[in-house]
mmCIF file of C-alpha atoms and ligand atoms in Angstrom:
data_model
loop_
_atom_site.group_PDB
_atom_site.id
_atom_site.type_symbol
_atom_site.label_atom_id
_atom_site.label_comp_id
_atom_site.label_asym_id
_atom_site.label_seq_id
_atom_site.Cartn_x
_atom_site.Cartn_y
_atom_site.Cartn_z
ATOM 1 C CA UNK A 24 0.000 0.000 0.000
ATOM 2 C CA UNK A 25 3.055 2.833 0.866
ATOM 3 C CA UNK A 26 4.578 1.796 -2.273
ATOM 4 C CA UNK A 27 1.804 2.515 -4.028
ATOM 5 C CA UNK A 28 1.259 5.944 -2.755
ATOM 6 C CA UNK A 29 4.662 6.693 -3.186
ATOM 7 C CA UNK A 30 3.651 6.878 -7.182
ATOM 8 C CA UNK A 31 0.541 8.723 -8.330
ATOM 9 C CA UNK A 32 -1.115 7.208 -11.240
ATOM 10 C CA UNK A 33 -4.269 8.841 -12.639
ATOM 11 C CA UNK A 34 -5.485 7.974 -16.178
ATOM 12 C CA UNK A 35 -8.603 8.217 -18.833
ATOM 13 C CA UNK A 36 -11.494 5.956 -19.413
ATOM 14 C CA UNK A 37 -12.830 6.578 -22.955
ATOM 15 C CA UNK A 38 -14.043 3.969 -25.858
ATOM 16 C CA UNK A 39 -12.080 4.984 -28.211
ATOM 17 C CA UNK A 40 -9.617 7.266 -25.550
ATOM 18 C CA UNK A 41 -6.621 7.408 -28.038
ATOM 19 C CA UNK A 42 -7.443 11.000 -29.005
ATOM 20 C CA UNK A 43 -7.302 12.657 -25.864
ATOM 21 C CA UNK A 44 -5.128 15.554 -24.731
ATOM 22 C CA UNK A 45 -5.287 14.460 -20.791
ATOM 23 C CA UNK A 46 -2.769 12.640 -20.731
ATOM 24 C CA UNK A 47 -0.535 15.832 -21.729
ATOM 25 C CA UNK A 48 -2.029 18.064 -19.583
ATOM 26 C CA UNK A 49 -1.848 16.005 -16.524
ATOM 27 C CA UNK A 50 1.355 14.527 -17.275
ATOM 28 C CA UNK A 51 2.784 18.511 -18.089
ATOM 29 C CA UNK A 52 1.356 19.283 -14.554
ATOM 30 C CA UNK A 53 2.967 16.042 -12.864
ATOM 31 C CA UNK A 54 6.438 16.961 -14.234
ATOM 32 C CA UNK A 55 6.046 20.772 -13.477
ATOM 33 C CA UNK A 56 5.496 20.238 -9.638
ATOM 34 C CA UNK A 57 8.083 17.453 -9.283
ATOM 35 C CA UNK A 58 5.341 14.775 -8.421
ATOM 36 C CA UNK A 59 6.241 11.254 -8.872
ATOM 37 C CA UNK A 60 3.477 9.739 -11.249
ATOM 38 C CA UNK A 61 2.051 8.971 -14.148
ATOM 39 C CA UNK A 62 -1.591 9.679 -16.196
ATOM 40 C CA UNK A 63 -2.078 7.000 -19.058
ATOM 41 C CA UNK A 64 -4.647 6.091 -21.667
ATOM 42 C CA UNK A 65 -7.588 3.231 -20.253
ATOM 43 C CA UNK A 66 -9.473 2.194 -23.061
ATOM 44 C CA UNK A 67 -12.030 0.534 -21.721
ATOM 45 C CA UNK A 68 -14.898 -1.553 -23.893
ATOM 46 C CA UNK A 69 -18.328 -0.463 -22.436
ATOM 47 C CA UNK A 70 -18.947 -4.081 -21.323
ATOM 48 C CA UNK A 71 -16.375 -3.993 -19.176
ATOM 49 C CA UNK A 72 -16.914 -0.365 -17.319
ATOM 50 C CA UNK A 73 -17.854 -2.080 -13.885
ATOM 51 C CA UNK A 74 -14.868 -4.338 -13.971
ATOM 52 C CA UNK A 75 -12.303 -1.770 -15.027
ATOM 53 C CA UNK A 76 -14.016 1.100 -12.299
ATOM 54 C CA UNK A 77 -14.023 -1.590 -9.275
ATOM 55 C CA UNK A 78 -10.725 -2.544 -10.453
ATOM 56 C CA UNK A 79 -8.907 0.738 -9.586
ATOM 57 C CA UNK A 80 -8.246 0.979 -6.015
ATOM 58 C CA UNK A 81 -6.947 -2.849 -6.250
ATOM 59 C CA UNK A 82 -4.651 -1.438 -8.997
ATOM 60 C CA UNK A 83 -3.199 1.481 -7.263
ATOM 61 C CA UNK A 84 -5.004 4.462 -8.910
ATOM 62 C CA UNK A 85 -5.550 7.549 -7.429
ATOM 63 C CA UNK A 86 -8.828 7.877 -9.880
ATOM 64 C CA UNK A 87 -9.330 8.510 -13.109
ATOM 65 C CA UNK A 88 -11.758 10.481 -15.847
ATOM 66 C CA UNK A 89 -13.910 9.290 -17.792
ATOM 67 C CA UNK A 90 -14.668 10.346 -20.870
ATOM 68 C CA UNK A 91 -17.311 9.562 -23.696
ATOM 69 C CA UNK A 92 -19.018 7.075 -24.300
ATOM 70 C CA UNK A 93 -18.572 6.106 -20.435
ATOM 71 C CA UNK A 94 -20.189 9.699 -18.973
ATOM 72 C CA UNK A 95 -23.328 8.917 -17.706
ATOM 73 C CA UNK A 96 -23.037 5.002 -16.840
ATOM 74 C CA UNK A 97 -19.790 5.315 -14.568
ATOM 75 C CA UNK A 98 -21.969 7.557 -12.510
ATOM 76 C CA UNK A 99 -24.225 4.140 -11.734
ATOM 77 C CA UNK A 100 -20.591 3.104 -10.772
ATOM 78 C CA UNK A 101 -19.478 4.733 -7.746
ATOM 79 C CA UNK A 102 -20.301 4.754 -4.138
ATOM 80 C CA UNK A 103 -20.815 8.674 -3.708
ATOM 81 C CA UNK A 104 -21.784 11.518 -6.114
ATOM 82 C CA UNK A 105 -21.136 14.959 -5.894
ATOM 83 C CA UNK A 106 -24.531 17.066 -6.226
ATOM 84 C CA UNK A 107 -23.030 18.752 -9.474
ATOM 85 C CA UNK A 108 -22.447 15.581 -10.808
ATOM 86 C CA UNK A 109 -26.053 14.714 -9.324
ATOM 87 C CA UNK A 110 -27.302 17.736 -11.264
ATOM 88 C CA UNK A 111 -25.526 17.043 -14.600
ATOM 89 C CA UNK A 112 -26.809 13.182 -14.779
ATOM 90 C CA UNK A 113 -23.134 12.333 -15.990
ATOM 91 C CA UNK A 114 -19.125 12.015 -13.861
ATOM 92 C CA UNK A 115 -15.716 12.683 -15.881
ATOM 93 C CA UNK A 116 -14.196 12.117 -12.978
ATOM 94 C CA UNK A 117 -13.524 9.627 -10.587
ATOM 95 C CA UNK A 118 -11.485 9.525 -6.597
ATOM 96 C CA UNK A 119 -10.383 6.589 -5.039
ATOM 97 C CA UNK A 120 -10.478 7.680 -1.247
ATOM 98 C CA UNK A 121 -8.678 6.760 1.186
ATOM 99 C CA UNK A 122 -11.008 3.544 2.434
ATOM 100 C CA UNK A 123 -11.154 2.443 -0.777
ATOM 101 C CA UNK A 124 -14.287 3.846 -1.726
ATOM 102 C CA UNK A 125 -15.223 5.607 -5.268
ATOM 103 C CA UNK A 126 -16.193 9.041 -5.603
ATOM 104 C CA UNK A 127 -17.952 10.911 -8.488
ATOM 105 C CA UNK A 128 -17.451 14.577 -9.894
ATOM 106 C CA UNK A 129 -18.523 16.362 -12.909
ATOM 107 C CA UNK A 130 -15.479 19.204 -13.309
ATOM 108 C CA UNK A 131 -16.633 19.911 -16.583
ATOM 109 C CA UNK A 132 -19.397 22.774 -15.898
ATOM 110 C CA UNK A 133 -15.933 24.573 -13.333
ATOM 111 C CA UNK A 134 -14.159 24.323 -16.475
ATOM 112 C CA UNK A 135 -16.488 25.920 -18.708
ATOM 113 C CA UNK A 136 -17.397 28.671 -16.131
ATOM 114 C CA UNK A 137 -13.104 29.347 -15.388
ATOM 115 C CA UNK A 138 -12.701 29.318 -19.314
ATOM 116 C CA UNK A 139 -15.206 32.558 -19.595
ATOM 117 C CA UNK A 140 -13.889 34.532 -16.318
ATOM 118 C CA UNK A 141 -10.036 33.543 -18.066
ATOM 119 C CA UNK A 142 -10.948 35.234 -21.165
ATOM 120 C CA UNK A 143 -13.164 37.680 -19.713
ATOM 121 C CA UNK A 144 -12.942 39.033 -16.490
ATOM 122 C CA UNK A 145 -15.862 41.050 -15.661
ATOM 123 C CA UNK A 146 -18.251 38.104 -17.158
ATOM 124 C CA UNK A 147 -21.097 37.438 -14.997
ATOM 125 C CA UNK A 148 -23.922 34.720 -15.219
ATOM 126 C CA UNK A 149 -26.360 36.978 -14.125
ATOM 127 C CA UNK A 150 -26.386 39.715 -16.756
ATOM 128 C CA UNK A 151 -29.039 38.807 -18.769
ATOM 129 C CA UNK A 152 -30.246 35.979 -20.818
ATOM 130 C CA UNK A 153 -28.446 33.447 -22.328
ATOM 131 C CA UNK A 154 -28.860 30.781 -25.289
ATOM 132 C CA UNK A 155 -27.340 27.612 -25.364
ATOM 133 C CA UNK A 156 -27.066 25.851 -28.383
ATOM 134 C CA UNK A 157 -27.482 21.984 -28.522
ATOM 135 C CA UNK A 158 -28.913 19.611 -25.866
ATOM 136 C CA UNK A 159 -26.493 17.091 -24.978
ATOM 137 C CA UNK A 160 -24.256 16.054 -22.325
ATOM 138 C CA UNK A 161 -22.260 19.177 -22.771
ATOM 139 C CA UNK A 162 -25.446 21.161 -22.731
ATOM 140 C CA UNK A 163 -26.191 19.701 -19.601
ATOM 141 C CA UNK A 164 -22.881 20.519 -17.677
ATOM 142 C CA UNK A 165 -23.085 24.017 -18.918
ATOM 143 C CA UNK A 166 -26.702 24.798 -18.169
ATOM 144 C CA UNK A 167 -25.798 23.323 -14.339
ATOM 145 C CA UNK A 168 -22.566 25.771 -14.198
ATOM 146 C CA UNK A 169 -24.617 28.628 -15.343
ATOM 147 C CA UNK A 170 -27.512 28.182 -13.190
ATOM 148 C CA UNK A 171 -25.558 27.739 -10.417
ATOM 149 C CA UNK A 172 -23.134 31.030 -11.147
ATOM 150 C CA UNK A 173 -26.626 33.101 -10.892
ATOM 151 C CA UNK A 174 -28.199 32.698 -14.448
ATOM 152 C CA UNK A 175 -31.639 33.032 -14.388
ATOM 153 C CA UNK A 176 -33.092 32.951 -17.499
ATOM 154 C CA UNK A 177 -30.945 30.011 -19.940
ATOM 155 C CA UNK A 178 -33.054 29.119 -23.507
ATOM 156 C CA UNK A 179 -32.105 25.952 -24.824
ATOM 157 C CA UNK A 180 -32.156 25.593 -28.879
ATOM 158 C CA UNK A 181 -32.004 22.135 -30.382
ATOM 159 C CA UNK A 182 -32.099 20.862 -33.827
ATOM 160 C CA UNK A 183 -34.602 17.687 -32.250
ATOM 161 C CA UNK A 184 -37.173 19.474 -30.189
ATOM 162 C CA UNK A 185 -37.863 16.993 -27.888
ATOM 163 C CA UNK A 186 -34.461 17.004 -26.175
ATOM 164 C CA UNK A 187 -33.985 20.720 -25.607
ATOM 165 C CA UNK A 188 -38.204 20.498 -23.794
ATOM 166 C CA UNK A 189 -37.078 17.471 -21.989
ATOM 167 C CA UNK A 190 -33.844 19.536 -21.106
ATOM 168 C CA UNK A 191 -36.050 22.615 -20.307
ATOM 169 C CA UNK A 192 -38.713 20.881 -17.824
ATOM 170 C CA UNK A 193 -36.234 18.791 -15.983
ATOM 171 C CA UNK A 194 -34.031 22.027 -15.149
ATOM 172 C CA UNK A 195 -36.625 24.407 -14.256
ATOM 173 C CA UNK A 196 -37.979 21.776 -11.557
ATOM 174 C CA UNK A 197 -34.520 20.746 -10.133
ATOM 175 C CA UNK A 198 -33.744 24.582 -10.096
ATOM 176 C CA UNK A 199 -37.089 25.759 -8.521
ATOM 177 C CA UNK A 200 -36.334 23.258 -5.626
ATOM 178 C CA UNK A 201 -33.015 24.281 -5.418
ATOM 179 C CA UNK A 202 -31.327 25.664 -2.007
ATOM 180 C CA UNK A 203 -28.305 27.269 -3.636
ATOM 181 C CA UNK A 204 -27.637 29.984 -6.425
ATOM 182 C CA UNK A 205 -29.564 27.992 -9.086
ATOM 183 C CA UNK A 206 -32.636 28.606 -7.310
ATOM 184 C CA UNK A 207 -35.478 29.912 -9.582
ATOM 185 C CA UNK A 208 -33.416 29.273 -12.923
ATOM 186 C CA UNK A 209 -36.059 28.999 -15.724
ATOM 187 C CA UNK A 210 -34.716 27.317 -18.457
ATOM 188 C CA UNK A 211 -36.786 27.400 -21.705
ATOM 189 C CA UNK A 212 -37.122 25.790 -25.035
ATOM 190 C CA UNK A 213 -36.844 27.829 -28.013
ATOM 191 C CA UNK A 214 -37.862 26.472 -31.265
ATOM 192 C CA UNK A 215 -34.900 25.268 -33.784
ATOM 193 C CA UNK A 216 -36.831 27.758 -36.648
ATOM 194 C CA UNK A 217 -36.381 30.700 -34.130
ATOM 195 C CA UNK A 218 -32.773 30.361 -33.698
ATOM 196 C CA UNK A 219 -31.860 33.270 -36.040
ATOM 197 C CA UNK A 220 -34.092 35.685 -34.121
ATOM 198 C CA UNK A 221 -33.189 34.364 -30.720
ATOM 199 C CA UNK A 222 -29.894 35.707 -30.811
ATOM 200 C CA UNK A 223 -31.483 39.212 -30.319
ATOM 201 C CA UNK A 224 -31.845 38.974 -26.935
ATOM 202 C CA UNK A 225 -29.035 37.477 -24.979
ATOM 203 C CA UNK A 226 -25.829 38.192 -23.106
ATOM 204 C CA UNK A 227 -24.127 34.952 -23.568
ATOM 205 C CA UNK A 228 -24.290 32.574 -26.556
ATOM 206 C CA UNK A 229 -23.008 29.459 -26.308
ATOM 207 C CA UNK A 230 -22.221 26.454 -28.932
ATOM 208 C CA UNK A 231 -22.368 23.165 -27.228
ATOM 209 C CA UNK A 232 -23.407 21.261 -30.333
ATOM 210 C CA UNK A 233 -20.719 18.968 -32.836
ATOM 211 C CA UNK A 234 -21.175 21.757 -35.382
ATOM 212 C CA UNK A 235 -17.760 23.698 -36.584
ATOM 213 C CA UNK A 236 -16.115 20.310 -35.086
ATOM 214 C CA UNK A 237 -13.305 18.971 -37.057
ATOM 215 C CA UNK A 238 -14.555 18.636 -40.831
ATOM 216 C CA UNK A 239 -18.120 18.830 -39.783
ATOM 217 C CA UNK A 240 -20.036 21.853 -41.441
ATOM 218 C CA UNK A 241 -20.613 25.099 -39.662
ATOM 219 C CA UNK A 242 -23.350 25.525 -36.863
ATOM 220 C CA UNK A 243 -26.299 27.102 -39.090
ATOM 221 C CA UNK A 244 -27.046 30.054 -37.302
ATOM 222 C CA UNK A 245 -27.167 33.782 -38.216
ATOM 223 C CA UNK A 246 -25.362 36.473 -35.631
ATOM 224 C CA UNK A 247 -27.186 39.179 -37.230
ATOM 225 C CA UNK A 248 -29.488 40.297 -34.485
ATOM 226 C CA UNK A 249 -26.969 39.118 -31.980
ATOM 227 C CA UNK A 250 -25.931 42.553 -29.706
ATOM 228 C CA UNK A 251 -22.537 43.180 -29.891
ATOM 229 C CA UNK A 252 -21.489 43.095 -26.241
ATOM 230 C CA UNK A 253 -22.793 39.742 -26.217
ATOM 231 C CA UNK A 254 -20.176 36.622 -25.412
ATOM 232 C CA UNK A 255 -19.631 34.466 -28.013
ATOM 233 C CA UNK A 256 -18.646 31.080 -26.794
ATOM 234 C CA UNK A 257 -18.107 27.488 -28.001
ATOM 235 C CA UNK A 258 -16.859 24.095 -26.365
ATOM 236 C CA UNK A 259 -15.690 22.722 -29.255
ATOM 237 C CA UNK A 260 -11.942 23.016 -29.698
ATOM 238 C CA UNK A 261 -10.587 21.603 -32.952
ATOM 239 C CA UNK A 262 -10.557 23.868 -34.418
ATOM 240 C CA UNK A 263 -9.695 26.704 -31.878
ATOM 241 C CA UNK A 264 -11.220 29.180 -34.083
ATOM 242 C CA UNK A 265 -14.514 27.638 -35.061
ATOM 243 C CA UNK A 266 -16.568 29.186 -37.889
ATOM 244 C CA UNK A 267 -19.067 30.769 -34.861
ATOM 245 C CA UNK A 268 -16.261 32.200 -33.675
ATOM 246 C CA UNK A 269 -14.821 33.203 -36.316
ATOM 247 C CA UNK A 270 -17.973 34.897 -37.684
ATOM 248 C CA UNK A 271 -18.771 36.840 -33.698
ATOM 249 C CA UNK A 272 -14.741 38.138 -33.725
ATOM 250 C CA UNK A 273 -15.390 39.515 -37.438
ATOM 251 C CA UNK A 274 -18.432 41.387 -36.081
ATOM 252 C CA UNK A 275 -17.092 42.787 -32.803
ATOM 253 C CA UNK A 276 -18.489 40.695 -30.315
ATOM 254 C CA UNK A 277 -16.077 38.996 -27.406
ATOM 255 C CA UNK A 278 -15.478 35.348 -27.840
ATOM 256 C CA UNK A 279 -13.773 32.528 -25.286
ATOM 257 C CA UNK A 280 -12.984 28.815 -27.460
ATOM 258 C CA UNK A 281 -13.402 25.683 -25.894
ATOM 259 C CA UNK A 282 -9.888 24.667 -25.143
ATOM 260 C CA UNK A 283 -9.788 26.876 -22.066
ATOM 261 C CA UNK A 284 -12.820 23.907 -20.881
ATOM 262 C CA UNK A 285 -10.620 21.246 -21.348
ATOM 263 C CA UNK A 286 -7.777 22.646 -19.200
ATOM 264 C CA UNK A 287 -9.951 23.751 -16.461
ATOM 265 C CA UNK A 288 -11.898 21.163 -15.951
ATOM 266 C CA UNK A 289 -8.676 19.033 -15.323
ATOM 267 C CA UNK A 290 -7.605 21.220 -12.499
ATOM 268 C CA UNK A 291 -9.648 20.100 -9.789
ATOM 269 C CA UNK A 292 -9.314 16.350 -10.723
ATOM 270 C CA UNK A 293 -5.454 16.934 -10.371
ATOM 271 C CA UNK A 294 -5.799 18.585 -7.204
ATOM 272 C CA UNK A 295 -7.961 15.438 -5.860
ATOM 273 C CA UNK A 296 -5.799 12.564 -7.086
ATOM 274 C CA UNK A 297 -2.268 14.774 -6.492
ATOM 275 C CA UNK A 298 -2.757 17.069 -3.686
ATOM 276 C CA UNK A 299 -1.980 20.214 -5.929
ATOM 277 C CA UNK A 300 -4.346 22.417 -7.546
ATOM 278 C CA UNK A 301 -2.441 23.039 -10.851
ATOM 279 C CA UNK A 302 -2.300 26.570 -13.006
ATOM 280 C CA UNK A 303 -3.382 26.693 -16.445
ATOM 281 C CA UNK A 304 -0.115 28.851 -18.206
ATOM 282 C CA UNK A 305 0.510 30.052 -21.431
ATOM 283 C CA UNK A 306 3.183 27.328 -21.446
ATOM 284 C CA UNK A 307 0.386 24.475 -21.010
ATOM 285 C CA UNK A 308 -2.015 26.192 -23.417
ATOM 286 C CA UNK A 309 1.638 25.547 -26.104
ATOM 287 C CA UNK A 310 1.825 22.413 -25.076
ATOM 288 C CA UNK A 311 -1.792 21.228 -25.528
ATOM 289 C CA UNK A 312 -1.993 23.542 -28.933
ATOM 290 C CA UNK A 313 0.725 22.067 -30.508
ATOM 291 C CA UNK A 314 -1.308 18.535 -30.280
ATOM 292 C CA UNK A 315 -4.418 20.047 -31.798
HETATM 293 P P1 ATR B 403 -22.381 15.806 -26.202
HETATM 294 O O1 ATR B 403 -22.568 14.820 -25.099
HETATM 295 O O2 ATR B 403 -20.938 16.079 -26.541
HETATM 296 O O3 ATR B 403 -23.139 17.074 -25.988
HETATM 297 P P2 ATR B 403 -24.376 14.630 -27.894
HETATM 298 O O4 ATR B 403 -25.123 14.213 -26.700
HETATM 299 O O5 ATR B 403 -24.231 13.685 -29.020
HETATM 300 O O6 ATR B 403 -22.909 15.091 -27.530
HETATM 301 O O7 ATR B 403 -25.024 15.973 -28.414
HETATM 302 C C1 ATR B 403 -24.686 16.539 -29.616
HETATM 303 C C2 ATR B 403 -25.507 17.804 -29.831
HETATM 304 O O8 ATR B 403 -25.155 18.308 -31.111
HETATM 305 C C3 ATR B 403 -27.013 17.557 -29.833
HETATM 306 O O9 ATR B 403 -27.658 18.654 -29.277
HETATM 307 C C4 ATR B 403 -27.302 17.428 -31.322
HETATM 308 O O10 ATR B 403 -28.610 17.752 -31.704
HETATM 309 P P3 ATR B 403 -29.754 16.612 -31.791
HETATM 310 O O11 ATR B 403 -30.261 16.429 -30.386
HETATM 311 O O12 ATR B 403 -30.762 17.159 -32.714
HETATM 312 O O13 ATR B 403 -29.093 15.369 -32.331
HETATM 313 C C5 ATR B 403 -26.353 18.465 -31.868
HETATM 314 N N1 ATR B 403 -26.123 18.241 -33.293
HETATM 315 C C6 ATR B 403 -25.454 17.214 -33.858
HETATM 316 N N2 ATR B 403 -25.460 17.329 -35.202
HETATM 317 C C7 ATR B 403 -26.147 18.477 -35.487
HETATM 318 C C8 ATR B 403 -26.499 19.165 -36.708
HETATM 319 N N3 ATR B 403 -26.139 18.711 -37.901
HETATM 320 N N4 ATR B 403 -27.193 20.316 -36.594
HETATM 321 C C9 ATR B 403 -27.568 20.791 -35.388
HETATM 322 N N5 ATR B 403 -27.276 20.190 -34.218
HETATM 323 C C10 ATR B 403 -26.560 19.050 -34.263
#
């Protein structure tokens, strides 16, 4: 047991995992504070989740995140979940404490919310209205962060209807019953039709959808009406620059990419498993960028 504390090993649970940047962040972070450890690839075949999560105190971990398409199940996984985590339906990451005993936390919604304040200082939740593009698990994590940093009034647009409603119902119930700052969130549904014109109104705009991803086409929306004080964000992060981006910079409005997400939300996972809560530099942003 000493000798396996004397080495920190961390990793990431994804099916397939080979594309992800944690293990350079985490591993730039280990070898920055002088910690003895390591952060490696898991892939990990979705029939064998339970096995592989039970497996890691026996194997010396620290914890681990998990990544897609392992989200929401490793959440049915664990012996405690955080609230967030609770709230978002969905872990990406995962402690081994000190009894031996699994705990679950969603960092993602911290990163998202670190990523605006880094590129924007005086941003606040609470200004005004803001519309959220997409209805997935990203959607999810970022409607949770916002509510929670004081947003009262989130619209969810969604190409399938159904999901941003079923989004918009569950939220505004959880949030009306809510003892912290996400009391009295409404979150609403606006129509997929609409999403030119809903732009008109909000503070914050944010792209949680696979549009502008890689080689996938552009997100189909207009910034036309969109005010041009209003934040322009999006979680995707290959490219850095997405077309939504590109198109809110050309017109004046302030923008924050998604990569600043993915480095935050790593922070408090390394603090948890480590025992040091890690900065995000210019010299990690390099790093990371030059894998992108
Ligand atoms: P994640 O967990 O990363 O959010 P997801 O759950 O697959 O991923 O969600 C992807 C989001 O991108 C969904 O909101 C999806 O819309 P649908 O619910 O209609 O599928 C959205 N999306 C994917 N392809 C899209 C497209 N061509 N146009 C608009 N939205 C799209």
């Amino acid at each position: 047991m000493a000798e396996a504390k004397k080495f920190g090993l961390a990793g990431v649970m994804g099916w397939p995992v080979s594309h992800s940047r944690s293990p350079v962040l985490h591993n730039y972070w280990l070898r920055h504070y002088g910690l003895n450890g390591a952060y490696v690839l898991l892939p990990v075949d979705p029939a064998l989740l339970p096995a592989a999560i039970a497996g890691l105190p026996a194997l010396g971990f620290a914890g681990c995140n998990v990544t897609i398409p392992h989200k929401v199940n490793a959440m049915k996984l664990v012996d405690h979940v955080d609230p967030v985590a609770r709230r978002i339906g969905a872990i990406n990451t995962i402690v081994v404490e000190a009894d031996g005993s699994l705990s679950g936390y969603n960092n993602d919604g911290f990163g998202y919310i670190q990523s605006l304040r880094d590129a924007h200082q005086e941003w606040r939740a609470d200004a005004g209205p803001v519309l959220v593009m997409g209805a997935g698990g990203a959607a999810r994590a970022v409607i949770v962060s916002l509510a929670e940093q004081g947003a009262k009034d989130i619209r969810i647009c969604n190409r399938t209807a159904s999901s941003a409603h079923a989004l918009a119902t569950e939220f505004t119930a959880d949030f009306a019953q809510a003892s912290d700052a996400a009391k009295g969130a409404v979150v609403t549904a606006v129509p997929w039709e609409k999403r030119h014109d809903a732009v008109a109104e909000v503070v914050l705009l944010v792209n949680t959808t696979s549009q502008g991803m890689g080689s996938n086409p552009a997100l189909d929306l207009s910034l036309d009406q969109l005010p041009l004080q209003a934040l322009v964000s999006d979680i995707v992060y290959i490219p850095q620059e997405t077309p939504l981006l590109k198109d809110a910079k050309a017109r004046g409005n302030p923008t924050a990419g998604g990569l600043g997400m993915l480095l935050h939300q790593a922070r408090p996972a390394f603090n948890a498993w480590f025992g040091v809560m890690p900065e995000v530099t210019p010299a990690l942003r390099q790093k990371v960028e030059a894998t992108l």
